[in-house]
Tab-separated table of C-alpha atoms and ligand atoms in Angstrom:
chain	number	residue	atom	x	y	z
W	262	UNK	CA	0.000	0.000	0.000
W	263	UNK	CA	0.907	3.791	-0.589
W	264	UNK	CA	1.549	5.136	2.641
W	265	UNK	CA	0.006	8.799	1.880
W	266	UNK	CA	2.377	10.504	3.509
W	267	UNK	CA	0.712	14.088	5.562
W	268	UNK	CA	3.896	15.201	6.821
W	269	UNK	CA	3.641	19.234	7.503
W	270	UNK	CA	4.682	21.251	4.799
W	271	UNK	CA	8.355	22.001	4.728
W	272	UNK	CA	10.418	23.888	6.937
W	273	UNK	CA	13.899	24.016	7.535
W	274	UNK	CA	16.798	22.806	4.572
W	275	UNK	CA	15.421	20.825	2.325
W	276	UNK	CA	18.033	19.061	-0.307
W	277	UNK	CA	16.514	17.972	-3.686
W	278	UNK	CA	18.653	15.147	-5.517
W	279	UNK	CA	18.394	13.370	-8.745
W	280	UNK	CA	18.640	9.276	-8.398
W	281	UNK	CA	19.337	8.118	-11.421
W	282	UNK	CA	21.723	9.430	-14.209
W	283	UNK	CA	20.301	12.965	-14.646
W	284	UNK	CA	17.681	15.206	-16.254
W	285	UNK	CA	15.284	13.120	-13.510
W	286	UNK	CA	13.143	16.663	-13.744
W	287	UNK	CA	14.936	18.165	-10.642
W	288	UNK	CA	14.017	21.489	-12.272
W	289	UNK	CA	10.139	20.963	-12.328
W	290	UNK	CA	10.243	19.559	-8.793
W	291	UNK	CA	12.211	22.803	-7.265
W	292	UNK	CA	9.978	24.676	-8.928
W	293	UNK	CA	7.117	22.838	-7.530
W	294	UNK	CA	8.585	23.728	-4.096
W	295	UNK	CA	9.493	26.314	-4.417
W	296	UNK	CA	5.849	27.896	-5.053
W	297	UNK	CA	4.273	25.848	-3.023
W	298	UNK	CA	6.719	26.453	0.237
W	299	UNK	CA	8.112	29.572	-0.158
W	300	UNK	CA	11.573	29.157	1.083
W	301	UNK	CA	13.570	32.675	1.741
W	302	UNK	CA	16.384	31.326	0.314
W	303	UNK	CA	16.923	28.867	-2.852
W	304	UNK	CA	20.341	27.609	-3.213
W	305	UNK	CA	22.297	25.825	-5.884
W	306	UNK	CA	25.084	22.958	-5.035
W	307	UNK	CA	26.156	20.629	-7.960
W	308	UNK	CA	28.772	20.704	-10.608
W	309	UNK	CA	27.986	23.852	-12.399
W	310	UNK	CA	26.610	24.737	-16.112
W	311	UNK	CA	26.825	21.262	-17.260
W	312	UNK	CA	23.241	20.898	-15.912
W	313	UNK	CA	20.087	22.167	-17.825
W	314	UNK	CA	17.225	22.333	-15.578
W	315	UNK	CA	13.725	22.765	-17.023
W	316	UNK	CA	11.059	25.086	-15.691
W	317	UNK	CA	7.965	25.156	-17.554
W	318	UNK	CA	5.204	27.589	-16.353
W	319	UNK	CA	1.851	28.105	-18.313
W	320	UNK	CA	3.339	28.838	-22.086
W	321	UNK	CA	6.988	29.918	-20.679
W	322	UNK	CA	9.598	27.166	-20.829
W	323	UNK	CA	13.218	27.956	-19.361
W	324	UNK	CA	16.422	25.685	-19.534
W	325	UNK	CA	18.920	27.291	-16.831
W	326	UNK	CA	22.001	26.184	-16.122
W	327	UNK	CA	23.133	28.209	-13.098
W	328	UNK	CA	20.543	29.930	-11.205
W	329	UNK	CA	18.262	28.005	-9.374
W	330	UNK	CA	15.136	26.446	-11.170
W	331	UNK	CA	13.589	28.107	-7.987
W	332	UNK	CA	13.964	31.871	-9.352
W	333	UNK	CA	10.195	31.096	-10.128
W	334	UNK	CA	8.808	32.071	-7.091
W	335	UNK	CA	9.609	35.904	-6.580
W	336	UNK	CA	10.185	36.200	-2.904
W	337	UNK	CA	13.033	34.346	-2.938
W	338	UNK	CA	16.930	34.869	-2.671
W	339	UNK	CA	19.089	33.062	-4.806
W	340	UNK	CA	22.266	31.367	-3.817
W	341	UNK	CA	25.129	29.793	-5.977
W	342	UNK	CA	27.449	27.945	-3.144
W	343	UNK	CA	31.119	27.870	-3.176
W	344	UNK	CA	30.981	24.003	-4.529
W	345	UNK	CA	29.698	25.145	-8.054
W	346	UNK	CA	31.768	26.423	-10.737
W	347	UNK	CA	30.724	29.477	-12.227
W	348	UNK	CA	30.453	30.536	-16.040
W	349	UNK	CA	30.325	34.393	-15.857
W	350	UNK	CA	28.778	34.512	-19.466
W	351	UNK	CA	26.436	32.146	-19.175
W	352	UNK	CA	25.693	33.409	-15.427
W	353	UNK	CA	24.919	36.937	-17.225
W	354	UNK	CA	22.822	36.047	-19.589
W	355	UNK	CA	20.243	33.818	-17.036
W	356	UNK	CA	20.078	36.568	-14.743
W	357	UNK	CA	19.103	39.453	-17.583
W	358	UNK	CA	16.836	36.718	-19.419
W	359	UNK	CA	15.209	35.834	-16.079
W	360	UNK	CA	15.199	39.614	-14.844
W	361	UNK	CA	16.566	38.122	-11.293
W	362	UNK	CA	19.773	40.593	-10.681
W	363	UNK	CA	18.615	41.965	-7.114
W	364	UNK	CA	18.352	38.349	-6.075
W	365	UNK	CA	21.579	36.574	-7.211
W	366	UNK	CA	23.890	36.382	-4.249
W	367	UNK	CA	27.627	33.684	-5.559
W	368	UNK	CA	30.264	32.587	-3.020
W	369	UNK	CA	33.359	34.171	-3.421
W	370	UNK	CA	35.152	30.566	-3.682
W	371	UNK	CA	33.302	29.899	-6.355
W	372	UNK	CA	35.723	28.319	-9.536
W	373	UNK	CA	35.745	30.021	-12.384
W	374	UNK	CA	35.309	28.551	-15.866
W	375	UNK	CA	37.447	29.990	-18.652
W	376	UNK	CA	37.573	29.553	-22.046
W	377	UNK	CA	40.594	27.025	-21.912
W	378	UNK	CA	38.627	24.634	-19.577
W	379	UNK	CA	35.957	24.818	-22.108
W	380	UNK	CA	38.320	23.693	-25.338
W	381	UNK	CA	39.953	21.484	-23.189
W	382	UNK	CA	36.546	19.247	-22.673
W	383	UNK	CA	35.671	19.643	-26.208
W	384	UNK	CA	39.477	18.955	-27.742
W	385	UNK	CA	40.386	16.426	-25.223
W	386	UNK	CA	39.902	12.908	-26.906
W	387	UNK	CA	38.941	10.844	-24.073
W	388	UNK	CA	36.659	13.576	-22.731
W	389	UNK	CA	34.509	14.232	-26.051
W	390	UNK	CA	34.557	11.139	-27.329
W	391	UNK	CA	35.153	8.676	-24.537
W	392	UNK	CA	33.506	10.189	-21.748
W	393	UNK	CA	30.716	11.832	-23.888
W	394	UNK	CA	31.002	15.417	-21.308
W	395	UNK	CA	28.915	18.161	-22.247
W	396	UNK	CA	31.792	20.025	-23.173
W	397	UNK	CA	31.116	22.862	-20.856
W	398	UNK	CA	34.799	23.391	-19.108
W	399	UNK	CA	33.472	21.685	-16.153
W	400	UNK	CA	35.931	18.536	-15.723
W	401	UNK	CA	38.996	20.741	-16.601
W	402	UNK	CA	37.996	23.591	-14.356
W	403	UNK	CA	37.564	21.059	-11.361
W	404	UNK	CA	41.017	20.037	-12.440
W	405	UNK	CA	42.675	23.400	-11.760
W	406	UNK	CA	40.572	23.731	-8.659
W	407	UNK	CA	42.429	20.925	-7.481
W	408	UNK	CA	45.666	21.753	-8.940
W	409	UNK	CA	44.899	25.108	-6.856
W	410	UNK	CA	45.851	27.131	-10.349
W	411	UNK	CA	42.057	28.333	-10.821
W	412	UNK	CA	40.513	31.795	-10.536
W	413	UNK	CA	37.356	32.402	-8.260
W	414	UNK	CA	34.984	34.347	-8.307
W	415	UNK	CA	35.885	37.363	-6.141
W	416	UNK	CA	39.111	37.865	-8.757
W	417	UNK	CA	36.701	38.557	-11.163
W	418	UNK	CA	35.177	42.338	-11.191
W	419	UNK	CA	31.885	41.718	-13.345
W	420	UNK	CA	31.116	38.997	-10.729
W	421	UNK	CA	31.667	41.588	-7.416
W	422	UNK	CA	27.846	43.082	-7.259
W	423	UNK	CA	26.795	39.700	-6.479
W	424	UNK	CA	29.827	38.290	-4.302
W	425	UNK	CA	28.117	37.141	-0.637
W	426	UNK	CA	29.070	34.926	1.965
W	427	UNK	CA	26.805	31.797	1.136
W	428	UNK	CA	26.932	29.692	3.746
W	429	UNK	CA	26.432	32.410	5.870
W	430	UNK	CA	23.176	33.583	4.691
W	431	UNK	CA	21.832	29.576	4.666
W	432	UNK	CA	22.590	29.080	8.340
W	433	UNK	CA	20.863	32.661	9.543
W	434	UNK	CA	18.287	31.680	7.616
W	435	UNK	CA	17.664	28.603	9.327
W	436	UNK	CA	18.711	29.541	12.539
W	437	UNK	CA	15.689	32.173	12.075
W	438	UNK	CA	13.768	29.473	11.084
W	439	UNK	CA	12.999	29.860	7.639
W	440	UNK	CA	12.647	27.725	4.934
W	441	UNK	CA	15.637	27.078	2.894
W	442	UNK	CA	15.252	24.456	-0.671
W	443	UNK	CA	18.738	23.607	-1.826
W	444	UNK	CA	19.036	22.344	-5.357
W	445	UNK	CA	21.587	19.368	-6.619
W	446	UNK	CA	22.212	19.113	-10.102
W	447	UNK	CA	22.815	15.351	-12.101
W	448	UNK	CA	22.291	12.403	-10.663
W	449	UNK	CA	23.561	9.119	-8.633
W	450	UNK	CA	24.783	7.146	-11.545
W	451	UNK	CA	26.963	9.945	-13.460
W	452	UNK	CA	28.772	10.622	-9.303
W	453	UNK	CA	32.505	10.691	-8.899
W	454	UNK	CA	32.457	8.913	-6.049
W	455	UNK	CA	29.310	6.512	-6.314
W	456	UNK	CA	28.425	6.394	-9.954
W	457	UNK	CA	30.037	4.735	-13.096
W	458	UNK	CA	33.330	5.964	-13.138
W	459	UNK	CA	35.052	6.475	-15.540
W	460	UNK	CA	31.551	7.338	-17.216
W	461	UNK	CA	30.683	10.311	-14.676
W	462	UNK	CA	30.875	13.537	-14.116
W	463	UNK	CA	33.622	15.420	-11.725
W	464	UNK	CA	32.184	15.463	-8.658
W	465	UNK	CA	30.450	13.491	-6.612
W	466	UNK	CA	26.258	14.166	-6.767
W	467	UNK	CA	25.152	13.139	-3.856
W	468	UNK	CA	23.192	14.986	-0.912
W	469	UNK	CA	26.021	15.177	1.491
W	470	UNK	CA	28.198	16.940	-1.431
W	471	UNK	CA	25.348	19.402	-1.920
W	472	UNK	CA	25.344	20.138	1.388
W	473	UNK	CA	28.955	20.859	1.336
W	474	UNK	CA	28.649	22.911	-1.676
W	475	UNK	CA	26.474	25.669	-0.241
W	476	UNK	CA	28.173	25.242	3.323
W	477	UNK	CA	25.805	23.317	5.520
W	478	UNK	CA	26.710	20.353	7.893
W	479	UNK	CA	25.204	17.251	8.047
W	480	UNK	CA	23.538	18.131	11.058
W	481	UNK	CA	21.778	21.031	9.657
W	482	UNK	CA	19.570	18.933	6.795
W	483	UNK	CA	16.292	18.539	7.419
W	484	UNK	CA	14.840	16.949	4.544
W	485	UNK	CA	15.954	15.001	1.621
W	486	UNK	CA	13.776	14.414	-1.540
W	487	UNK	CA	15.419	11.891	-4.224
W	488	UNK	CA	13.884	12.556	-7.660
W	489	UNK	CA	13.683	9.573	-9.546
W	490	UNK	CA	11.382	9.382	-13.147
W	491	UNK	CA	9.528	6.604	-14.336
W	492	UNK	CA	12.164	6.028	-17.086
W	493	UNK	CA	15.655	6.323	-16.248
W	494	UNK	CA	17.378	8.708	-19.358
W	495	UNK	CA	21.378	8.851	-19.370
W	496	UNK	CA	23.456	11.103	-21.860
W	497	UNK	CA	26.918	9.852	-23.154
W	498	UNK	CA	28.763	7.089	-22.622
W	499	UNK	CA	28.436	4.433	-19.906
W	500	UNK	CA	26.593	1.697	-18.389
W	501	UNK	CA	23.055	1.290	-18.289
W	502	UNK	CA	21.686	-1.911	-17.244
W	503	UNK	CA	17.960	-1.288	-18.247
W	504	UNK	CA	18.833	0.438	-21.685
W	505	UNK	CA	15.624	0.054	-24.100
W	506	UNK	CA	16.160	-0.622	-28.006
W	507	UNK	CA	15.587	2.467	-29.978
W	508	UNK	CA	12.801	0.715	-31.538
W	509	UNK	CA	10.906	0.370	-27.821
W	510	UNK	CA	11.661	4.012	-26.962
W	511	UNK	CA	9.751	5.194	-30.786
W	512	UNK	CA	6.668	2.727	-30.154
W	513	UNK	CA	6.458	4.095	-26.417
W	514	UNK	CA	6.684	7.674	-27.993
W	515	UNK	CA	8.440	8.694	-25.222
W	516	UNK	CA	11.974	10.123	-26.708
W	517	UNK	CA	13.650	12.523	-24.535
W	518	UNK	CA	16.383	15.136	-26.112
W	519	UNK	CA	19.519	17.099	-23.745
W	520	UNK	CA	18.411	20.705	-22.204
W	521	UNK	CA	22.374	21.539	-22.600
W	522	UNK	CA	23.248	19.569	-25.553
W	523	UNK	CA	20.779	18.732	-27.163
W	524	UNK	CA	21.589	15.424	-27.687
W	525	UNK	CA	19.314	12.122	-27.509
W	526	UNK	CA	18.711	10.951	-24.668
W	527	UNK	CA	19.578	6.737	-23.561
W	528	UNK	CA	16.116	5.754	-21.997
W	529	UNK	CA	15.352	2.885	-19.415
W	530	UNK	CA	13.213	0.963	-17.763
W	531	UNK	CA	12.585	1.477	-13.911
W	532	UNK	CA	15.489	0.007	-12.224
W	533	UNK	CA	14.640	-0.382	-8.906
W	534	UNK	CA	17.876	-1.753	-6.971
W	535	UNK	CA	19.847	1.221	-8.456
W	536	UNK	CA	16.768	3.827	-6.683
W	537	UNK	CA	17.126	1.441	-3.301
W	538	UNK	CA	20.425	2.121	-3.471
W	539	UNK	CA	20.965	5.643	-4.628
W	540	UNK	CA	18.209	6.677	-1.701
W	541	UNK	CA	20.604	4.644	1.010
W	542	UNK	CA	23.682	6.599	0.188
W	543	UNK	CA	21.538	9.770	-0.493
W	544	UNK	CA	19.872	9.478	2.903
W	545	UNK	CA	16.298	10.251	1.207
W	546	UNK	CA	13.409	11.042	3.405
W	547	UNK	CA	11.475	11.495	0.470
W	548	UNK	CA	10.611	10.323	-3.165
W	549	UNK	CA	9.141	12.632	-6.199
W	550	UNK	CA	8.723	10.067	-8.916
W	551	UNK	CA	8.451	12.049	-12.755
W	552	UNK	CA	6.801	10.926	-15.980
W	553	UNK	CA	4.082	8.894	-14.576
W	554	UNK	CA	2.627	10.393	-17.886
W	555	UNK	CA	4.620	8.838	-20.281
W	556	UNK	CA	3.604	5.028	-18.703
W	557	UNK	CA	0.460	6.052	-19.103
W	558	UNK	CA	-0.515	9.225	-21.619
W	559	UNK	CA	-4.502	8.582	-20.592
W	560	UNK	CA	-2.455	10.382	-17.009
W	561	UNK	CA	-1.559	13.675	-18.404
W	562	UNK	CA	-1.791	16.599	-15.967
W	563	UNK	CA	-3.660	15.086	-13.622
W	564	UNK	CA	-3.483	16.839	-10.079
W	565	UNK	CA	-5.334	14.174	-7.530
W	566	UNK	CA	-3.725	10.950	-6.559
W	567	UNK	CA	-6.987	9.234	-6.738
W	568	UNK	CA	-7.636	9.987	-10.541
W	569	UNK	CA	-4.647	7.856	-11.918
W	570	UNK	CA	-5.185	4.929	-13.453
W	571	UNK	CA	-4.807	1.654	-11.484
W	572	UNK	CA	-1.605	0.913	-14.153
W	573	UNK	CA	0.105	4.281	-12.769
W	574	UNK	CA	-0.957	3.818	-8.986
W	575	UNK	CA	0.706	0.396	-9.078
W	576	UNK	CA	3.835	1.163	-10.298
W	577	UNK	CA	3.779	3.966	-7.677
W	578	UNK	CA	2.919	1.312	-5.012
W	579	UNK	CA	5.705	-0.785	-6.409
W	580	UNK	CA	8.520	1.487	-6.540
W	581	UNK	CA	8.036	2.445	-3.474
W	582	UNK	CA	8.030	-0.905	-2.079
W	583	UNK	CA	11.657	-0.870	-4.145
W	584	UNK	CA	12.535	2.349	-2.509
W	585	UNK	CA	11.444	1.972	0.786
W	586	UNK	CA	11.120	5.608	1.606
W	587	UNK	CA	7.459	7.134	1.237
W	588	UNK	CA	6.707	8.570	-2.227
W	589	UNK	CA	5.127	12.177	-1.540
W	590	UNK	CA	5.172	13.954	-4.848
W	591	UNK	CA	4.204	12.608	-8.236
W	592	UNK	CA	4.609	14.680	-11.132
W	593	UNK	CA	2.626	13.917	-13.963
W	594	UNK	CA	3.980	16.436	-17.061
W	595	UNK	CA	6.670	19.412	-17.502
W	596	UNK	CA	4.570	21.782	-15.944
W	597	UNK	CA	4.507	22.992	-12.786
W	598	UNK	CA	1.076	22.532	-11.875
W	599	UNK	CA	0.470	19.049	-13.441
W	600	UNK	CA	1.561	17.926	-9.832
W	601	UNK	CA	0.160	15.315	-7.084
W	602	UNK	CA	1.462	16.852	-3.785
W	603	UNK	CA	0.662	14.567	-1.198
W	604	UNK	CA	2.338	15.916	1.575
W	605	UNK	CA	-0.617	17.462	3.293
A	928	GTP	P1	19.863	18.038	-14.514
A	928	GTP	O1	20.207	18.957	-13.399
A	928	GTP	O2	20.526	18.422	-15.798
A	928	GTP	O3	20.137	16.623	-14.175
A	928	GTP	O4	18.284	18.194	-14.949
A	928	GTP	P2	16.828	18.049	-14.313
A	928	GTP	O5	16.765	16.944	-13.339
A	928	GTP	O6	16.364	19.378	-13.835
A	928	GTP	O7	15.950	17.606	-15.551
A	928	GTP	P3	15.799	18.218	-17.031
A	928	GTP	O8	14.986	19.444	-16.925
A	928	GTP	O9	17.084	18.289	-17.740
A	928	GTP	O10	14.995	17.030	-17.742
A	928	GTP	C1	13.758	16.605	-17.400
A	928	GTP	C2	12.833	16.728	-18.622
A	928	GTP	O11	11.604	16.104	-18.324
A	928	GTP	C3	12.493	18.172	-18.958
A	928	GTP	O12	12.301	18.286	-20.333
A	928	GTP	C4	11.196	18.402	-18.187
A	928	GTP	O13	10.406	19.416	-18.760
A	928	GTP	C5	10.544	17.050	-18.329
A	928	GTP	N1	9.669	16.630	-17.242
A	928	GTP	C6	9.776	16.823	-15.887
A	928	GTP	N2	8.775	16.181	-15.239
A	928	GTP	C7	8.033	15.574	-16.196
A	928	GTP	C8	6.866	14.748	-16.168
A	928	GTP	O14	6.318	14.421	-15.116
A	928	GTP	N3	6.378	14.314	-17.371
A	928	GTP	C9	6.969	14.633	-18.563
A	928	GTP	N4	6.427	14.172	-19.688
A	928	GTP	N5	8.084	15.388	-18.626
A	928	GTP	C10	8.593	15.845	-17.457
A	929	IMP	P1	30.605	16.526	-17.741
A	929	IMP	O1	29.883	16.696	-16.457
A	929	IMP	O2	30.280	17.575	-18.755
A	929	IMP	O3	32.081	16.318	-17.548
A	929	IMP	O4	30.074	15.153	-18.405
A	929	IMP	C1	30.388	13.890	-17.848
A	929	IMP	C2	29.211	12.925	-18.035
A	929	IMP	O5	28.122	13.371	-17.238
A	929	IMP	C3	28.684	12.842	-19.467
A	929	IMP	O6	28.209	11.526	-19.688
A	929	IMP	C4	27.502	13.816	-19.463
A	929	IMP	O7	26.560	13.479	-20.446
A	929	IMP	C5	26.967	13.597	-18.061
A	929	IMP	N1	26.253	14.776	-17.524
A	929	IMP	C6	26.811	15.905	-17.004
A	929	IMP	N2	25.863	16.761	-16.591
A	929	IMP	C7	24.686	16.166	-16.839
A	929	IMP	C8	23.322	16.541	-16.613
A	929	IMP	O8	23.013	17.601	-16.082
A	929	IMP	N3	22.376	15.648	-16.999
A	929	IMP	C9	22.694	14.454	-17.556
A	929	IMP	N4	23.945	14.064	-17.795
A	929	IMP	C10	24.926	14.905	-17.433
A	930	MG	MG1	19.134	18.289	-17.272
């Protein structure tokens, strides 16, 4: 059985991850959250503008890449932690596309990506064509962070309107007791640490890394909601136990395509070990399970649990019984309102 979960609403840091490989709809689900919660403060761990979260609102569909999918709801300050690297150009244009200037706040230790980290992923051999990166400077930057030869983001002047102390801001927030979402970017499987290596991206994904990246301790997370979709996507290279045939994927109709790249995305069945076991070493409290539409179209949009069809509301009962952690939001197309929210 579902256990329909009437928690309160949220309060305190809440840490949204992606379980599988990626582009699970972490965007949508922030977004969600965001609205529905109104934190004071949405902030963004994760690699950097390798990720393309989508936020689609009535007609208005946005792909961003480094301010977080939460910029949505108005009230709300937005925070790039000291973990992400930073693009400055493509940092510019989201915040005069978006209009969200007086709300940006970056860590001044945030790495700086430069134009050689970005034709060093794309002219690097085993990155473009191995690896499959997205060819956004993001590995090679990392590199120099480690190498301690990389610029941050208080050495650079166009950046110094925005520069605050991150974790600072987080932990008054919360010691005020206000509502804080905090927004990871890729997923378990593409981890440094966890995830297929060498097929992964350069940093590890999980929810105690995004903690680390906008300067929380372990202590201080309240919440953790694991993002998993009906069908698992990966882009590039790698492993993927529950690959479909191309063939499966055009008779489902349910081809996906990269927010960054563009490129196809590898589709999946379910794989419910891999969600058991990304939620253990994510320490999920909570699951927001995405696409329920495309295992059943006839479930488009709908916004009450008790309207899905008995197809959809058993796979829900079954992953959960994979996940072991209660399922509380169900998402049902891009938009933000095609959403069951069933924590109270
Ligand atoms: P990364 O940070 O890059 O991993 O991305 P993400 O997790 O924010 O996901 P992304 O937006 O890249 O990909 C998810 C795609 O699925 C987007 O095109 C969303 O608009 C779409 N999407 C999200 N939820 C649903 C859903 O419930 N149904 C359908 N059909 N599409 C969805
Ligand atoms: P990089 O992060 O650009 O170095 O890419 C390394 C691997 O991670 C490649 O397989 C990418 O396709 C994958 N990857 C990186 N970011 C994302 C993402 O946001 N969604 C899905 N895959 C990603
Ligand atoms: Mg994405």
């Amino acid at each position: 059985m579902l256990v329909l979960y009437k928690g309160d609403m949220m309060m305190g840091s809440t840490i949204i991850v992606g379980g599988f490989f990626g582009d699970e709809g972490k965007g949508k689900i922030v977004a969600h959250l965001a609205l529905k919660d109104k934190p004071s403060i949405i902030a963004r761990g994760g690699v950097g503008p390798n990720a393309g979260h989508t936020v689609e609102k009535g007609k208005q569909k946005h792909g961003v890449r480094m301010i977080p999918s939460g910029f949505i709801y108005k009230d709300a300050r937005l925070l790039i932690g000291a973990g992400v690297l930073i693009d400055p150009h493509v940092l510019e244009r989201e915040i005069n596309e978006l209009g969200v200037k007086g709300r940006i706040g970056i860590d001044p230790r945030c790495i700086i990506i430069e134009e050689k980290h970005i034709l060093e992923d794309r002219q690097n051999k085993r990155l473009a064509d191995k690896i499959g990166t997205t060819g956004t400077g993001c590995g090679p930057a990392n590199k120099d962070r480690v190498m301690r030869c990389a610029r941050q983001a208080k050495d650079v002047e166009e950046l110094s309107a925005y520069i605050t102390d991150v974790p600072l801001e987080i932990n008054e927030a919360l010691d005020a007791g206000q509502t804080v979402i905090i927004e990871g970017t890729q997923g378990f499987g593409i981890s440094l640490f966890y995830g297929t290596y060498p097929y992964v991206t350069s940093k590890d994904t999980t929810a105690s890394q995004i903690a680390a990246d906008i300067g929380i301790g372990p202590t201080r997370v309240d919440d953790v909601i694991i993002v998993f979709k009906a069908f698992p996507t990966r882009v590039g290279a790698g492993p993927f136990p529950t690959e479909m045939s191309s063939e499966d994927v055009k008779r489902l109709g349910i081809a996906e395509y990269g927010t960054v790249t563009g490129r196809r995305r590898r589709i999946g069945k379910w794989d419910g070990p891999m969600a058991k076991y990304s939620a253990m070493i994510n320490g999920a409290t909570q699951v927001a399970l995405t696409g329920l539409d495309k295992l059943d179209p006839s479930c488009y949009g709908i916004t009450d649990y008790d309207d899905l069809s008995d197809t959809v509301k058993e796979f829900v009962r079954n992953a959960e019984q994979d996940v072991r952690v209660p399922i509380t939001i169900l998402s049902t197309g891009p938009k933000i309102s095609q959403t069951i929210d069933l924590r109270g």
